[in-house]
Short mmCIF file of C-alpha atoms and ligand atoms in Angstrom, two decimals:
data_model
loop_
_atom_site.label_atom_id
_atom_site.label_comp_id
_atom_site.label_asym_id
_atom_site.label_seq_id
_atom_site.Cartn_x
_atom_site.Cartn_y
_atom_site.Cartn_z
CA UNK J 1282 -114.41 -37.07 71.78
CA UNK J 1283 -114.78 -34.42 68.95
CA UNK J 1284 -111.08 -33.73 69.32
CA UNK J 1285 -110.46 -37.38 68.66
CA UNK J 1286 -112.42 -37.11 65.40
CA UNK J 1287 -110.50 -34.00 64.40
CA UNK J 1288 -107.28 -35.91 64.97
CA UNK J 1289 -108.49 -38.86 62.89
CA UNK J 1290 -109.46 -36.46 60.12
CA UNK J 1291 -106.12 -34.65 60.13
CA UNK J 1292 -104.15 -37.90 60.13
CA UNK J 1293 -106.19 -39.32 57.25
CA UNK J 1294 -105.77 -36.16 55.20
CA UNK J 1295 -102.01 -36.13 55.74
CA UNK J 1296 -101.82 -39.75 54.60
CA UNK J 1297 -103.99 -39.09 51.56
CA UNK J 1298 -101.58 -36.43 50.36
CA UNK J 1299 -98.93 -39.17 50.14
CA UNK J 1300 -101.05 -41.55 48.05
CA UNK J 1301 -99.69 -41.61 44.49
CA UNK J 1302 -101.41 -44.47 42.71
CA UNK J 1303 -104.80 -46.10 42.35
CA UNK J 1304 -103.59 -48.90 44.62
CA UNK J 1305 -102.52 -46.49 47.35
CA UNK J 1306 -105.80 -44.62 47.06
CA UNK J 1307 -107.72 -47.86 47.52
CA UNK J 1308 -105.64 -48.86 50.53
CA UNK J 1309 -106.25 -45.45 52.02
CA UNK J 1310 -109.99 -45.73 51.38
CA UNK J 1311 -110.15 -49.11 53.18
CA UNK J 1312 -108.10 -47.77 56.08
CA UNK J 1313 -110.03 -44.56 56.60
CA UNK J 1314 -113.49 -45.06 55.21
CA UNK J 1315 -113.82 -48.85 55.23
CA UNK J 1316 -115.89 -50.97 57.60
CA UNK J 1317 -113.05 -51.33 60.06
CA UNK J 1318 -111.71 -47.82 59.90
CA UNK J 1319 -111.44 -45.78 63.07
CA UNK J 1320 -114.15 -43.46 61.79
CA UNK J 1321 -116.63 -46.28 61.15
CA UNK J 1322 -115.83 -47.76 64.54
CA UNK J 1323 -116.35 -44.36 66.15
CA UNK J 1324 -119.74 -44.07 64.47
CA UNK J 1325 -120.72 -47.54 65.57
CA UNK J 1326 -119.82 -46.92 69.16
CA UNK J 1327 -122.00 -43.85 69.45
CA UNK J 1328 -124.71 -45.96 71.06
CA UNK J 1329 -122.47 -46.46 74.07
CA UNK J 1330 -122.13 -42.77 74.74
CA UNK J 1331 -124.21 -40.90 77.25
CA UNK J 1332 -127.38 -39.73 75.39
CA UNK J 1333 -126.53 -36.03 75.60
CA UNK J 1334 -123.26 -36.57 73.65
CA UNK J 1335 -124.62 -38.85 70.91
CA UNK J 1336 -126.06 -36.23 68.62
CA UNK J 1337 -122.95 -34.00 68.50
CA UNK J 1338 -120.69 -37.00 68.10
CA UNK J 1339 -122.78 -38.42 65.26
CA UNK J 1340 -122.80 -35.13 63.38
CA UNK J 1341 -119.05 -34.67 63.73
CA UNK J 1342 -118.27 -38.20 62.56
CA UNK J 1343 -120.57 -37.93 59.55
CA UNK J 1344 -119.13 -34.54 58.60
CA UNK J 1345 -115.62 -35.98 58.82
CA UNK J 1346 -116.67 -38.88 56.60
CA UNK J 1347 -118.08 -36.57 53.93
CA UNK J 1348 -114.93 -34.45 54.05
CA UNK J 1349 -112.73 -37.49 53.54
CA UNK J 1350 -114.87 -38.76 50.66
CA UNK J 1351 -114.57 -35.39 48.93
CA UNK J 1352 -110.82 -35.32 49.59
CA UNK J 1353 -110.49 -38.77 48.08
CA UNK J 1354 -112.25 -37.63 44.89
CA UNK J 1355 -110.08 -34.57 44.65
CA UNK J 1356 -106.91 -36.57 45.11
CA UNK J 1357 -108.01 -39.04 42.46
CA UNK J 1358 -108.56 -36.18 39.99
CA UNK J 1359 -105.18 -34.68 40.73
CA UNK J 1360 -103.42 -38.00 40.13
CA UNK J 1361 -105.34 -38.57 36.90
CA UNK J 1362 -104.32 -35.17 35.55
CA UNK J 1363 -100.73 -35.82 36.52
CA UNK J 1364 -100.60 -39.20 34.72
CA UNK J 1365 -102.20 -37.69 31.64
CA UNK J 1366 -99.36 -35.17 31.47
CA UNK J 1367 -96.76 -37.81 32.18
CA UNK J 1368 -97.93 -39.64 29.05
CA UNK J 1369 -96.99 -36.78 26.70
CA UNK J 1370 -93.81 -37.99 25.10
CA UNK J 1371 -92.03 -34.85 24.03
CA UNK J 1372 -89.60 -36.86 21.90
CA UNK J 1373 -92.41 -38.06 19.60
CA UNK J 1374 -92.27 -36.55 16.11
CA UNK J 1375 -95.10 -34.04 15.53
CA UNK J 1376 -97.90 -34.34 13.01
CA UNK J 1377 -96.65 -33.43 9.54
CA UNK J 1378 -97.59 -29.88 8.50
CA UNK J 1379 -98.19 -29.62 4.77
CA UNK J 1380 -97.23 -26.28 3.29
CA UNK J 1381 -99.77 -24.61 1.04
CA UNK J 1382 -98.79 -23.96 -2.55
CA UNK J 1383 -99.70 -21.44 -5.17
CA UNK J 1384 -102.13 -22.57 -7.85
CA UNK J 1385 -100.50 -23.09 -11.27
CA UNK J 1386 -102.73 -20.37 -12.73
CA UNK J 1387 -101.64 -17.96 -10.00
CA UNK J 1388 -98.02 -18.79 -10.80
CA UNK J 1389 -98.61 -18.25 -14.50
CA UNK J 1390 -100.38 -14.93 -13.91
CA UNK J 1391 -97.51 -13.79 -11.73
CA UNK J 1392 -95.03 -14.69 -14.45
CA UNK J 1393 -97.03 -12.82 -17.08
CA UNK J 1394 -97.23 -9.70 -14.92
CA UNK J 1395 -93.51 -9.92 -14.21
CA UNK J 1396 -92.73 -10.00 -17.92
CA UNK J 1397 -94.86 -6.98 -18.79
CA UNK J 1398 -94.21 -4.79 -15.75
CA UNK J 1399 -90.70 -3.68 -16.79
CA UNK J 1400 -92.06 -2.76 -20.25
CA UNK J 1401 -94.35 -0.27 -18.54
CA UNK J 1402 -97.61 -2.24 -18.66
CA UNK J 1403 -99.70 -1.61 -15.56
CA UNK J 1404 -102.17 -4.33 -14.52
CA UNK J 1405 -105.79 -3.15 -14.29
CA UNK J 1406 -109.11 -4.96 -13.92
CA UNK J 1407 -112.72 -4.55 -14.96
CA UNK J 1408 -116.13 -6.03 -14.11
CA UNK J 1409 -116.99 -9.65 -14.98
CA UNK J 1410 -120.67 -8.76 -15.35
CA UNK J 1411 -120.40 -6.36 -18.24
CA UNK J 1412 -122.54 -4.18 -20.46
CA UNK J 1413 -123.08 -5.25 -24.05
CA UNK J 1414 -121.75 -1.80 -24.91
CA UNK J 1415 -118.23 -2.60 -23.63
CA UNK J 1416 -118.11 -6.29 -24.45
CA UNK J 1417 -119.26 -5.70 -28.05
CA UNK J 1418 -120.41 -2.25 -29.23
CA UNK J 1419 -117.29 -0.28 -28.35
CA UNK J 1420 -115.18 -3.07 -29.83
CA UNK J 1421 -116.73 -2.47 -33.22
CA UNK J 1422 -119.16 -5.38 -32.92
CA UNK J 1423 -122.64 -3.86 -33.38
CA UNK J 1424 -125.85 -5.67 -32.46
CA UNK J 1425 -126.70 -8.50 -34.86
CA UNK J 1426 -123.26 -8.38 -36.44
CA UNK J 1427 -122.28 -11.95 -37.43
CA UNK J 1428 -118.92 -11.54 -35.65
CA UNK J 1429 -120.86 -11.93 -32.39
CA UNK J 1430 -120.90 -15.64 -33.14
CA UNK J 1431 -117.19 -15.72 -32.29
CA UNK J 1432 -118.21 -15.47 -28.64
CA UNK J 1433 -120.91 -17.73 -27.21
CA UNK J 1434 -122.36 -15.46 -24.61
CA UNK J 1435 -124.03 -15.93 -21.24
CA UNK J 1436 -126.66 -13.22 -21.06
CA UNK J 1437 -127.58 -11.92 -17.63
CA UNK J 1438 -130.40 -9.59 -18.62
CA UNK J 1439 -131.52 -9.16 -22.20
CA UNK J 1440 -133.42 -5.90 -22.09
CA UNK J 1441 -131.71 -3.84 -19.42
CA UNK J 1442 -131.33 -0.12 -20.10
CA UNK J 1443 -129.10 1.33 -21.44
CA UNK J 1444 -128.05 -2.05 -22.83
CA UNK J 1445 -127.89 -5.78 -22.21
CA UNK J 1446 -125.97 -7.21 -19.29
CA UNK J 1447 -123.81 -10.26 -19.87
CA UNK J 1448 -120.87 -12.18 -18.48
CA UNK J 1449 -117.90 -10.78 -20.35
CA UNK J 1450 -116.68 -13.18 -23.02
CA UNK J 1451 -113.18 -11.70 -23.08
CA UNK J 1452 -111.06 -9.12 -21.28
CA UNK J 1453 -111.14 -6.80 -24.31
CA UNK J 1454 -113.98 -4.61 -22.91
CA UNK J 1455 -111.47 -3.28 -20.38
CA UNK J 1456 -109.58 -1.74 -23.32
CA UNK J 1457 -112.55 0.54 -23.96
CA UNK J 1458 -113.07 1.19 -20.25
CA UNK J 1459 -109.45 2.28 -19.78
CA UNK J 1460 -109.33 4.48 -22.88
CA UNK J 1461 -112.60 6.16 -21.88
CA UNK J 1462 -111.05 7.06 -18.53
CA UNK J 1463 -107.49 8.12 -19.33
CA UNK J 1464 -105.96 10.09 -22.19
CA UNK J 1465 -103.15 8.49 -24.23
CA UNK J 1466 -100.46 7.23 -23.90
CA UNK J 1467 -101.81 3.99 -22.41
CA UNK J 1468 -100.04 0.78 -21.56
CA UNK J 1469 -102.01 -1.81 -19.60
CA UNK J 1470 -102.45 -5.50 -19.16
CA UNK J 1471 -105.78 -6.88 -17.94
CA UNK J 1472 -105.76 -10.24 -16.20
CA UNK J 1473 -109.19 -11.61 -15.39
CA UNK J 1474 -111.97 -14.18 -15.58
CA UNK J 1475 -114.08 -14.56 -18.71
CA UNK J 1476 -117.13 -16.69 -19.50
CA UNK J 1477 -118.33 -18.58 -22.55
CA UNK J 1478 -121.39 -20.66 -23.20
CA UNK J 1479 -119.32 -23.71 -24.15
CA UNK J 1480 -119.34 -27.44 -23.75
CA UNK J 1481 -116.43 -28.32 -21.53
CA UNK J 1482 -113.76 -30.67 -22.81
CA UNK J 1483 -110.00 -31.12 -22.49
CA UNK J 1484 -109.34 -27.78 -24.17
CA UNK J 1485 -112.49 -25.75 -23.38
CA UNK J 1486 -113.84 -24.35 -20.15
CA UNK J 1487 -116.95 -22.22 -19.72
CA UNK J 1488 -115.06 -20.14 -17.18
CA UNK J 1489 -111.43 -19.34 -17.81
CA UNK J 1490 -108.88 -16.54 -17.65
CA UNK J 1491 -107.38 -14.16 -20.13
CA UNK J 1492 -104.74 -11.49 -20.08
CA UNK J 1493 -105.41 -8.56 -22.37
CA UNK J 1494 -102.70 -6.16 -23.47
CA UNK J 1495 -103.09 -2.65 -24.84
CA UNK J 1496 -100.58 0.00 -25.85
CA UNK J 1497 -101.67 3.26 -27.43
CA UNK J 1498 -99.39 6.15 -28.29
CA UNK J 1499 -98.20 8.23 -31.21
CA UNK J 1500 -96.27 6.29 -33.86
CA UNK J 1501 -96.99 2.80 -32.53
CA UNK J 1502 -96.56 0.23 -35.28
CA UNK J 1503 -96.91 -3.45 -35.81
CA UNK J 1504 -93.16 -3.73 -35.21
CA UNK J 1505 -93.82 -2.70 -31.60
CA UNK J 1506 -96.40 -5.47 -31.31
CA UNK J 1507 -94.00 -7.96 -32.79
CA UNK J 1508 -91.14 -6.89 -30.54
CA UNK J 1509 -93.29 -6.95 -27.41
CA UNK J 1510 -94.67 -10.42 -28.14
CA UNK J 1511 -91.25 -11.81 -29.04
CA UNK J 1512 -89.94 -10.50 -25.73
CA UNK J 1513 -92.90 -12.12 -23.99
CA UNK J 1514 -92.52 -15.63 -25.48
CA UNK J 1515 -88.77 -15.61 -24.81
CA UNK J 1516 -89.27 -14.51 -21.20
CA UNK J 1517 -91.95 -17.17 -20.64
CA UNK J 1518 -90.65 -20.07 -22.70
CA UNK J 1519 -86.92 -19.53 -23.09
CA UNK J 1520 -84.53 -17.42 -25.20
CA UNK J 1521 -84.67 -19.76 -28.22
CA UNK J 1522 -88.31 -19.07 -29.03
CA UNK J 1523 -89.19 -17.50 -32.34
CA UNK J 1524 -92.40 -15.63 -33.05
CA UNK J 1525 -94.42 -15.67 -36.22
CA UNK J 1526 -97.49 -13.67 -37.01
CA UNK J 1527 -100.27 -14.82 -39.29
CA UNK J 1528 -103.22 -12.89 -40.65
CA UNK J 1529 -106.48 -13.33 -38.75
CA UNK J 1530 -109.70 -11.48 -38.06
CA UNK J 1531 -111.03 -9.64 -35.03
CA UNK J 1532 -113.53 -6.80 -35.39
CA UNK J 1533 -111.59 -4.53 -33.03
CA UNK J 1534 -108.19 -4.77 -34.76
CA UNK J 1535 -107.00 -3.93 -38.26
CA UNK J 1536 -104.93 -5.69 -39.30
CA UNK J 1537 -105.56 -8.67 -37.02
CA UNK J 1538 -103.07 -11.39 -36.29
CA UNK J 1539 -102.56 -14.72 -34.65
CA UNK J 1540 -99.21 -15.04 -32.94
CA UNK J 1541 -97.43 -18.37 -32.87
CA UNK J 1542 -94.19 -19.33 -31.20
CA UNK J 1543 -91.72 -22.00 -32.20
CA UNK J 1544 -92.49 -25.12 -30.17
CA UNK J 1545 -90.69 -25.13 -26.83
CA UNK J 1546 -90.92 -28.92 -26.60
CA UNK J 1547 -89.12 -29.80 -29.88
CA UNK J 1548 -87.55 -26.43 -30.70
CA UNK J 1549 -89.53 -26.27 -33.93
CA UNK J 1550 -88.74 -29.63 -35.48
CA UNK J 1551 -92.22 -31.04 -34.93
CA UNK J 1552 -93.60 -33.14 -32.07
CA UNK J 1553 -96.96 -34.09 -30.51
CA UNK J 1554 -97.08 -30.87 -28.47
CA UNK J 1555 -97.14 -28.69 -31.61
CA UNK J 1556 -99.07 -31.22 -33.66
CA UNK J 1557 -96.01 -31.82 -35.80
CA UNK J 1558 -95.94 -28.28 -37.22
CA UNK J 1559 -93.17 -26.86 -35.03
CA UNK J 1560 -95.39 -23.85 -34.18
CA UNK J 1561 -97.84 -23.24 -31.35
CA UNK J 1562 -100.59 -20.64 -31.48
CA UNK J 1563 -100.52 -18.59 -28.31
CA UNK J 1564 -102.65 -15.49 -28.73
CA UNK J 1565 -104.75 -13.15 -30.84
CA UNK J 1566 -103.54 -9.62 -31.54
CA UNK J 1567 -103.61 -6.70 -33.92
CA UNK J 1568 -103.52 -2.96 -34.38
CA UNK J 1569 -106.40 -1.27 -32.57
CA UNK J 1570 -109.12 -0.45 -35.11
CA UNK J 1571 -109.38 3.31 -35.77
CA UNK J 1572 -113.10 3.11 -35.05
CA UNK J 1573 -112.40 1.70 -31.58
CA UNK J 1574 -110.06 4.60 -30.90
CA UNK J 1575 -112.52 7.16 -32.22
CA UNK J 1576 -115.45 5.75 -30.22
CA UNK J 1577 -113.62 6.27 -26.92
CA UNK J 1578 -112.62 9.79 -27.94
CA UNK J 1579 -109.03 9.20 -29.12
CA UNK J 1580 -107.99 10.87 -32.38
CA UNK J 1581 -107.05 7.98 -34.71
CA UNK J 1582 -105.05 10.33 -36.91
CA UNK J 1583 -102.69 11.05 -34.03
CA UNK J 1584 -102.78 7.81 -32.07
CA UNK J 1585 -102.29 4.18 -32.95
CA UNK J 1586 -102.19 1.14 -30.74
CA UNK J 1587 -101.64 -2.54 -30.60
CA UNK J 1588 -103.62 -5.03 -28.55
CA UNK J 1589 -103.46 -8.71 -27.75
CA UNK J 1590 -105.37 -11.26 -25.73
CA UNK J 1591 -104.21 -14.64 -24.48
CA UNK J 1592 -105.74 -17.53 -22.57
CA UNK J 1593 -103.98 -18.00 -19.24
CA UNK J 1594 -104.87 -21.70 -18.96
CA UNK J 1595 -103.41 -22.28 -22.39
CA UNK J 1596 -100.13 -20.61 -21.43
CA UNK J 1597 -100.06 -22.61 -18.18
CA UNK J 1598 -100.78 -25.87 -20.03
CA UNK J 1599 -97.89 -25.23 -22.40
CA UNK J 1600 -95.57 -24.16 -19.64
CA UNK J 1601 -96.30 -27.06 -17.30
CA UNK J 1602 -97.22 -29.76 -19.82
CA UNK J 1603 -100.83 -30.03 -18.63
CA UNK J 1604 -103.04 -31.77 -21.19
CA UNK J 1605 -106.54 -31.22 -19.78
CA UNK J 1606 -107.71 -27.67 -19.00
CA UNK J 1607 -110.23 -29.04 -16.51
CA UNK J 1608 -107.44 -30.14 -14.14
CA UNK J 1609 -106.99 -26.51 -13.09
CA UNK J 1610 -110.47 -26.40 -11.60
CA UNK J 1611 -110.86 -29.87 -10.09
CA UNK J 1612 -109.02 -28.99 -6.89
CA UNK J 1613 -107.36 -32.38 -6.85
CA UNK J 1614 -104.49 -31.98 -4.40
CA UNK J 1615 -102.45 -34.67 -6.15
CA UNK J 1616 -102.43 -32.39 -9.19
CA UNK J 1617 -102.01 -29.10 -7.33
CA UNK J 1618 -99.13 -30.31 -5.15
CA UNK J 1619 -96.90 -30.59 -8.19
CA UNK J 1620 -96.66 -26.83 -8.58
CA UNK J 1621 -95.17 -23.96 -6.63
N1 LIG K 2279 -110.64 -10.87 -27.30
C1 LIG K 2279 -110.15 -11.91 -28.20
C2 LIG K 2279 -110.81 -13.23 -27.84
O1 LIG K 2279 -111.17 -13.43 -26.74
C3 LIG K 2279 -108.66 -12.01 -28.13
C4 LIG K 2279 -108.01 -10.82 -28.68
C5 LIG K 2279 -107.65 -10.76 -30.01
C6 LIG K 2279 -107.75 -9.72 -27.90
C7 LIG K 2279 -107.05 -9.69 -30.58
C8 LIG K 2279 -107.15 -8.58 -28.46
C9 LIG K 2279 -106.80 -8.59 -29.80
O2 LIG K 2279 -106.88 -7.52 -27.76
O3 LIG K 2279 -106.20 -7.50 -30.32
O4 LIG K 2279 -110.96 -14.06 -28.67
#
């Protein structure tokens, strides 16, 4: 009689392997595990067996039932997995992948570096948390000098030794750092973040970027400054740009200058971009003050230099026609996607 159960089991399993849908699985379940299945009937008829066979027969039939129930579950799982795969439509278009883009300030910085690199200016950097000594003292701005008002300063620590710590207000301190480290000749640009205690508006940020420039050598004159800056504005804003230099004041340069370029939007005839004047102010510059040279150990009788400092956001705004400096730091993808 156990052989009969083994046969039932084998036949049911063979049939189950052919079941390929929920309907077929259900039909199989009714046929092999249902009330009128051979197995159920076999179990029911146990009472008619001689007593010594009942126990073995019952155990075998129940074991076969459990096996078939487990097989049914397994088969159901297999079919479910198979249908899940069958529903992947390989002809469907994929999800769109949006390419990342470079930030407009990154693009502008790259352009600036690319302009100065062939002229021999190496890009260097310095610390954003800076000593008063570099941010002011070595730039010929002693403590309590009224020129300090030109830079609204975030102070980090007022009475640190050997001087106050602050967030650098410009990239100019790196001039002193470089000259302290290397003997002349020097030609560097310094891109980096600077900080000012400012109210933010469309043209002011408390955190922004500058690029400093410094060239020191024998026989450097203001003509070198003029030539370098003319080359720069033409490379950045087109070959038709003109440069003009107007007298200004910075403690670390003598003479000091403000450089303006002919407006790239109207070619100098006057428009809203240049406020009608035809000229756009783009940076501060000058000849490095002899005292600055002397304080870092350069002999001002032998060496002269020119320096300049520009706001990167300002250059980017002019280049891309951006009217609010704050757009660079809002991380609004609708804005950022327009670049790169
Ligand atoms: N450091 C100045 C500022 O932030 C800009 C500047 C002016 C830098 C003249 C220079 C320079 O190197 O020569 O306002």
